[in-house]
Amino acid sequence: MELSKSETLINLAKSFAGEAQAGLRYQFSAELALNQGYKILSDEIKALAKNEVNHAKVFFQAITDGAGELDNIEFTAGYPFKGTTLENGLKFAIEAERDEAHIYEKYAEIAINEGFDEIAKKFKMIAAVERRHADIFNSLYEDFTSGNLYDAKEPKMWICSECGHIETAVTAWSVCPLCSSTQGFVELKLQ
Ligand SMILES: [Fe+2]
Ligand SMILES: [Fe+2]
């Protein structure tokens, strides 16, 4: 089957649009985090935003490699407009990542049925990334909303992203005793 006549082409186009928007929504959330003084949280979200932009690139390339440059791909799809606060952005991202993983598994099956094994592999690999993203967002959301971003269950090593100061404790410092950076610069216990 030619990619230009397949359902997979439409699925790739929808996925491209979804990834591009997720990348941008996360950049908005990262900006909100930075404005509130959560430098490292902002960096974490930015790293995830970068992943999404690169997923969009994978989908874009799959389209242009398989069908050439196209003037227009028409499809009907709905996209969310949520995450006006940092809390909402983190919360919605968990749901969105899980949904994406589920949809990409479905798209992978369709791609296999249409004979696009390489594209199916990409959908599956990206689905795995999105499942991990969901876990990261879940952890960030829970720690952020419970005020435990800088608390651990057991003593752990905290590192200041600015000066590298290290302390092993249950709770990170509020102000770095070495360089006076605020808690927002303490590296998070993720990944
Ligand atoms: Fe993605
Ligand atoms: Fe993701």
Short mmCIF file of C-alpha atoms and ligand atoms in Angstrom, two decimals:
data_model
loop_
_atom_site.label_atom_id
_atom_site.label_comp_id
_atom_site.label_asym_id
_atom_site.label_seq_id
_atom_site.Cartn_x
_atom_site.Cartn_y
_atom_site.Cartn_z
CA MET A 1 0.00 0.00 0.00
CA GLU A 2 1.16 3.52 -0.74
CA LEU A 3 1.60 5.66 2.35
CA SER A 4 -0.17 8.56 0.64
CA LYS A 5 -3.37 6.47 0.42
CA SER A 6 -3.19 4.89 3.86
CA GLU A 7 -4.84 5.45 7.20
CA THR A 8 -1.31 5.47 8.62
CA LEU A 9 -0.61 8.74 6.80
CA ILE A 10 -3.54 10.37 8.62
CA ASN A 11 -2.43 8.83 11.92
CA LEU A 12 1.07 10.22 11.41
CA ALA A 13 -0.34 13.66 10.64
CA LYS A 14 -2.58 13.60 13.73
CA SER A 15 0.36 12.45 15.83
CA PHE A 16 2.60 15.18 14.45
CA ALA A 17 0.02 17.81 15.40
CA GLY A 18 -0.50 16.28 18.84
CA GLU A 19 3.22 16.10 19.60
CA ALA A 20 3.86 19.63 18.38
CA GLN A 21 1.10 20.89 20.67
CA ALA A 22 2.23 18.82 23.65
CA GLY A 23 5.75 20.21 23.21
CA LEU A 24 4.39 23.73 23.22
CA ARG A 25 2.03 23.17 26.18
CA TYR A 26 4.96 21.82 28.20
CA GLN A 27 7.01 24.86 27.29
CA PHE A 28 4.18 26.99 28.68
CA SER A 29 4.21 24.92 31.89
CA ALA A 30 8.00 25.21 32.12
CA GLU A 31 7.64 28.97 31.85
CA LEU A 32 5.05 29.02 34.65
CA ALA A 33 7.39 26.91 36.83
CA LEU A 34 10.31 29.25 36.17
CA ASN A 35 8.20 32.31 36.97
CA GLN A 36 7.34 30.72 40.31
CA GLY A 37 11.00 30.08 41.13
CA TYR A 38 11.06 26.34 40.39
CA LYS A 39 14.12 26.37 38.18
CA ILE A 40 14.83 22.62 38.21
CA LEU A 41 11.18 21.68 37.84
CA SER A 42 11.09 24.01 34.86
CA ASP A 43 14.18 22.29 33.41
CA GLU A 44 12.59 18.85 33.89
CA ILE A 45 9.45 19.94 32.04
CA LYS A 46 11.56 21.54 29.30
CA ALA A 47 13.42 18.26 28.79
CA LEU A 48 10.07 16.51 28.28
CA ALA A 49 8.96 19.28 25.90
CA LYS A 50 12.09 18.64 23.86
CA ASN A 51 11.22 14.93 23.66
CA GLU A 52 7.79 15.83 22.26
CA VAL A 53 9.24 18.14 19.63
CA ASN A 54 11.53 15.32 18.54
CA HIS A 55 8.59 12.91 18.39
CA ALA A 56 6.87 15.43 16.13
CA LYS A 57 10.01 15.40 13.96
CA VAL A 58 9.96 11.59 13.72
CA PHE A 59 6.34 11.70 12.53
CA PHE A 60 7.03 14.55 10.12
CA GLN A 61 9.94 12.64 8.61
CA ALA A 62 7.94 9.44 8.34
CA ILE A 63 5.39 11.36 6.28
CA THR A 64 7.86 13.11 4.00
CA ASP A 65 10.11 10.04 3.60
CA GLY A 66 7.15 7.87 2.65
CA ALA A 67 4.92 10.27 0.72
CA GLY A 68 7.18 13.16 -0.28
CA GLU A 69 6.34 16.79 0.39
CA LEU A 70 2.60 17.30 0.59
CA ASP A 71 0.63 20.51 0.25
CA ASN A 72 -2.07 19.51 2.67
CA ILE A 73 -3.26 16.57 4.70
CA GLU A 74 -6.85 16.96 5.77
CA PHE A 75 -8.26 15.26 8.82
CA THR A 76 -10.66 15.89 11.64
CA ALA A 77 -9.25 15.77 15.13
CA GLY A 78 -9.73 17.40 18.50
CA TYR A 79 -6.92 18.81 20.60
CA PRO A 80 -6.95 19.99 24.22
CA PHE A 81 -6.54 23.50 25.52
CA LYS A 82 -5.66 22.94 29.17
CA GLY A 83 -2.89 23.73 31.60
CA THR A 84 -3.26 27.43 32.33
CA THR A 85 -1.71 26.86 35.77
CA LEU A 86 1.37 24.82 36.60
CA GLU A 87 -0.71 22.43 38.69
CA ASN A 88 -3.26 21.90 35.91
CA GLY A 89 -0.52 21.53 33.33
CA LEU A 90 1.20 18.76 35.31
CA LYS A 91 -2.08 17.02 36.07
CA PHE A 92 -3.37 17.10 32.52
CA ALA A 93 -0.02 15.92 31.14
CA ILE A 94 -0.35 12.61 33.05
CA GLU A 95 -3.67 11.91 31.35
CA ALA A 96 -2.48 13.13 27.94
CA GLU A 97 0.66 10.98 28.03
CA ARG A 98 -1.32 7.87 28.94
CA ASP A 99 -3.83 8.55 26.17
CA GLU A 100 -1.03 9.08 23.66
CA ALA A 101 0.66 5.80 24.59
CA HIS A 102 -2.63 4.01 24.11
CA ILE A 103 -3.36 5.68 20.76
CA TYR A 104 0.16 5.01 19.42
CA GLU A 105 -0.17 1.29 20.22
CA LYS A 106 -3.36 1.33 18.18
CA TYR A 107 -1.69 3.25 15.34
CA ALA A 108 1.17 0.71 15.40
CA GLU A 109 -1.32 -2.12 14.82
CA ILE A 110 -2.92 -0.26 11.92
CA ALA A 111 0.53 0.43 10.44
CA ILE A 112 1.42 -3.28 10.66
CA ASN A 113 -1.85 -4.21 8.96
CA GLU A 114 -1.10 -1.74 6.19
CA GLY A 115 2.45 -3.07 5.77
CA PHE A 116 4.38 -0.20 7.35
CA ASP A 117 6.51 -2.14 9.81
CA GLU A 118 9.15 0.54 10.31
CA ILE A 119 6.51 3.16 11.09
CA ALA A 120 4.83 0.71 13.46
CA LYS A 121 8.14 0.33 15.32
CA LYS A 122 8.39 4.10 15.74
CA PHE A 123 4.85 4.30 17.10
CA LYS A 124 5.69 1.56 19.62
CA MET A 125 8.93 3.15 20.71
CA ILE A 126 7.26 6.52 21.19
CA ALA A 127 4.41 4.84 23.13
CA ALA A 128 7.03 3.50 25.55
CA VAL A 129 8.50 6.98 25.99
CA GLU A 130 5.04 8.43 26.66
CA ARG A 131 4.37 5.82 29.36
CA ARG A 132 7.57 6.90 31.06
CA HIS A 133 6.57 10.55 30.63
CA ALA A 134 3.25 9.79 32.35
CA ASP A 135 5.14 8.35 35.34
CA ILE A 136 7.43 11.37 35.52
CA PHE A 137 4.52 13.82 35.33
CA ASN A 138 2.67 11.79 37.94
CA SER A 139 5.59 11.97 40.31
CA LEU A 140 6.10 15.70 39.65
CA TYR A 141 2.40 16.43 40.14
CA GLU A 142 2.15 14.47 43.38
CA ASP A 143 5.29 16.00 44.86
CA PHE A 144 4.36 19.49 43.71
CA THR A 145 0.78 19.45 44.99
CA SER A 146 1.70 17.86 48.34
CA GLY A 147 4.57 20.30 48.82
CA ASN A 148 7.04 17.39 48.84
CA LEU A 149 9.16 18.34 45.86
CA TYR A 150 12.12 18.74 48.22
CA ASP A 151 11.21 16.04 50.72
CA ALA A 152 12.18 12.39 50.58
CA LYS A 153 10.92 9.42 52.57
CA GLU A 154 14.45 8.53 53.62
CA PRO A 155 17.61 10.63 53.73
CA LYS A 156 18.91 11.25 50.23
CA MET A 157 21.55 13.32 48.55
CA TRP A 158 20.44 16.77 47.45
CA ILE A 159 22.53 18.76 45.03
CA CYS A 160 22.43 22.47 44.29
CA SER A 161 22.30 22.90 40.53
CA GLU A 162 24.08 26.23 40.84
CA CYS A 163 27.15 25.57 43.02
CA GLY A 164 27.06 21.77 43.38
CA HIS A 165 26.68 21.87 47.18
CA ILE A 166 25.70 18.42 48.49
CA GLU A 167 23.80 17.45 51.61
CA THR A 168 22.26 14.13 52.64
CA ALA A 169 19.01 14.74 54.46
CA VAL A 170 15.28 13.99 54.33
CA THR A 171 14.49 17.59 53.39
CA ALA A 172 16.52 19.85 51.16
CA TRP A 173 17.68 23.27 52.34
CA SER A 174 15.46 26.31 51.72
CA VAL A 175 18.42 28.48 50.83
CA CYS A 176 21.69 26.91 49.72
CA PRO A 177 24.23 27.43 52.55
CA LEU A 178 27.03 27.70 50.02
CA CYS A 179 25.72 29.96 47.24
CA SER A 180 22.37 31.19 48.65
CA SER A 181 20.32 29.90 45.70
CA THR A 182 16.72 29.19 46.58
CA GLN A 183 15.16 25.73 46.90
CA GLY A 184 13.93 25.91 43.30
CA PHE A 185 17.52 25.22 42.23
CA VAL A 186 17.78 21.94 44.16
CA GLU A 187 17.99 18.94 41.85
CA LEU A 188 14.89 16.78 42.00
CA LYS A 189 14.82 13.13 42.96
CA LEU A 190 13.54 11.97 39.60
CA GLN A 191 14.62 9.62 36.82
FE FE B 1 5.65 12.52 22.48
FE FE B 2 5.39 12.57 26.13
#
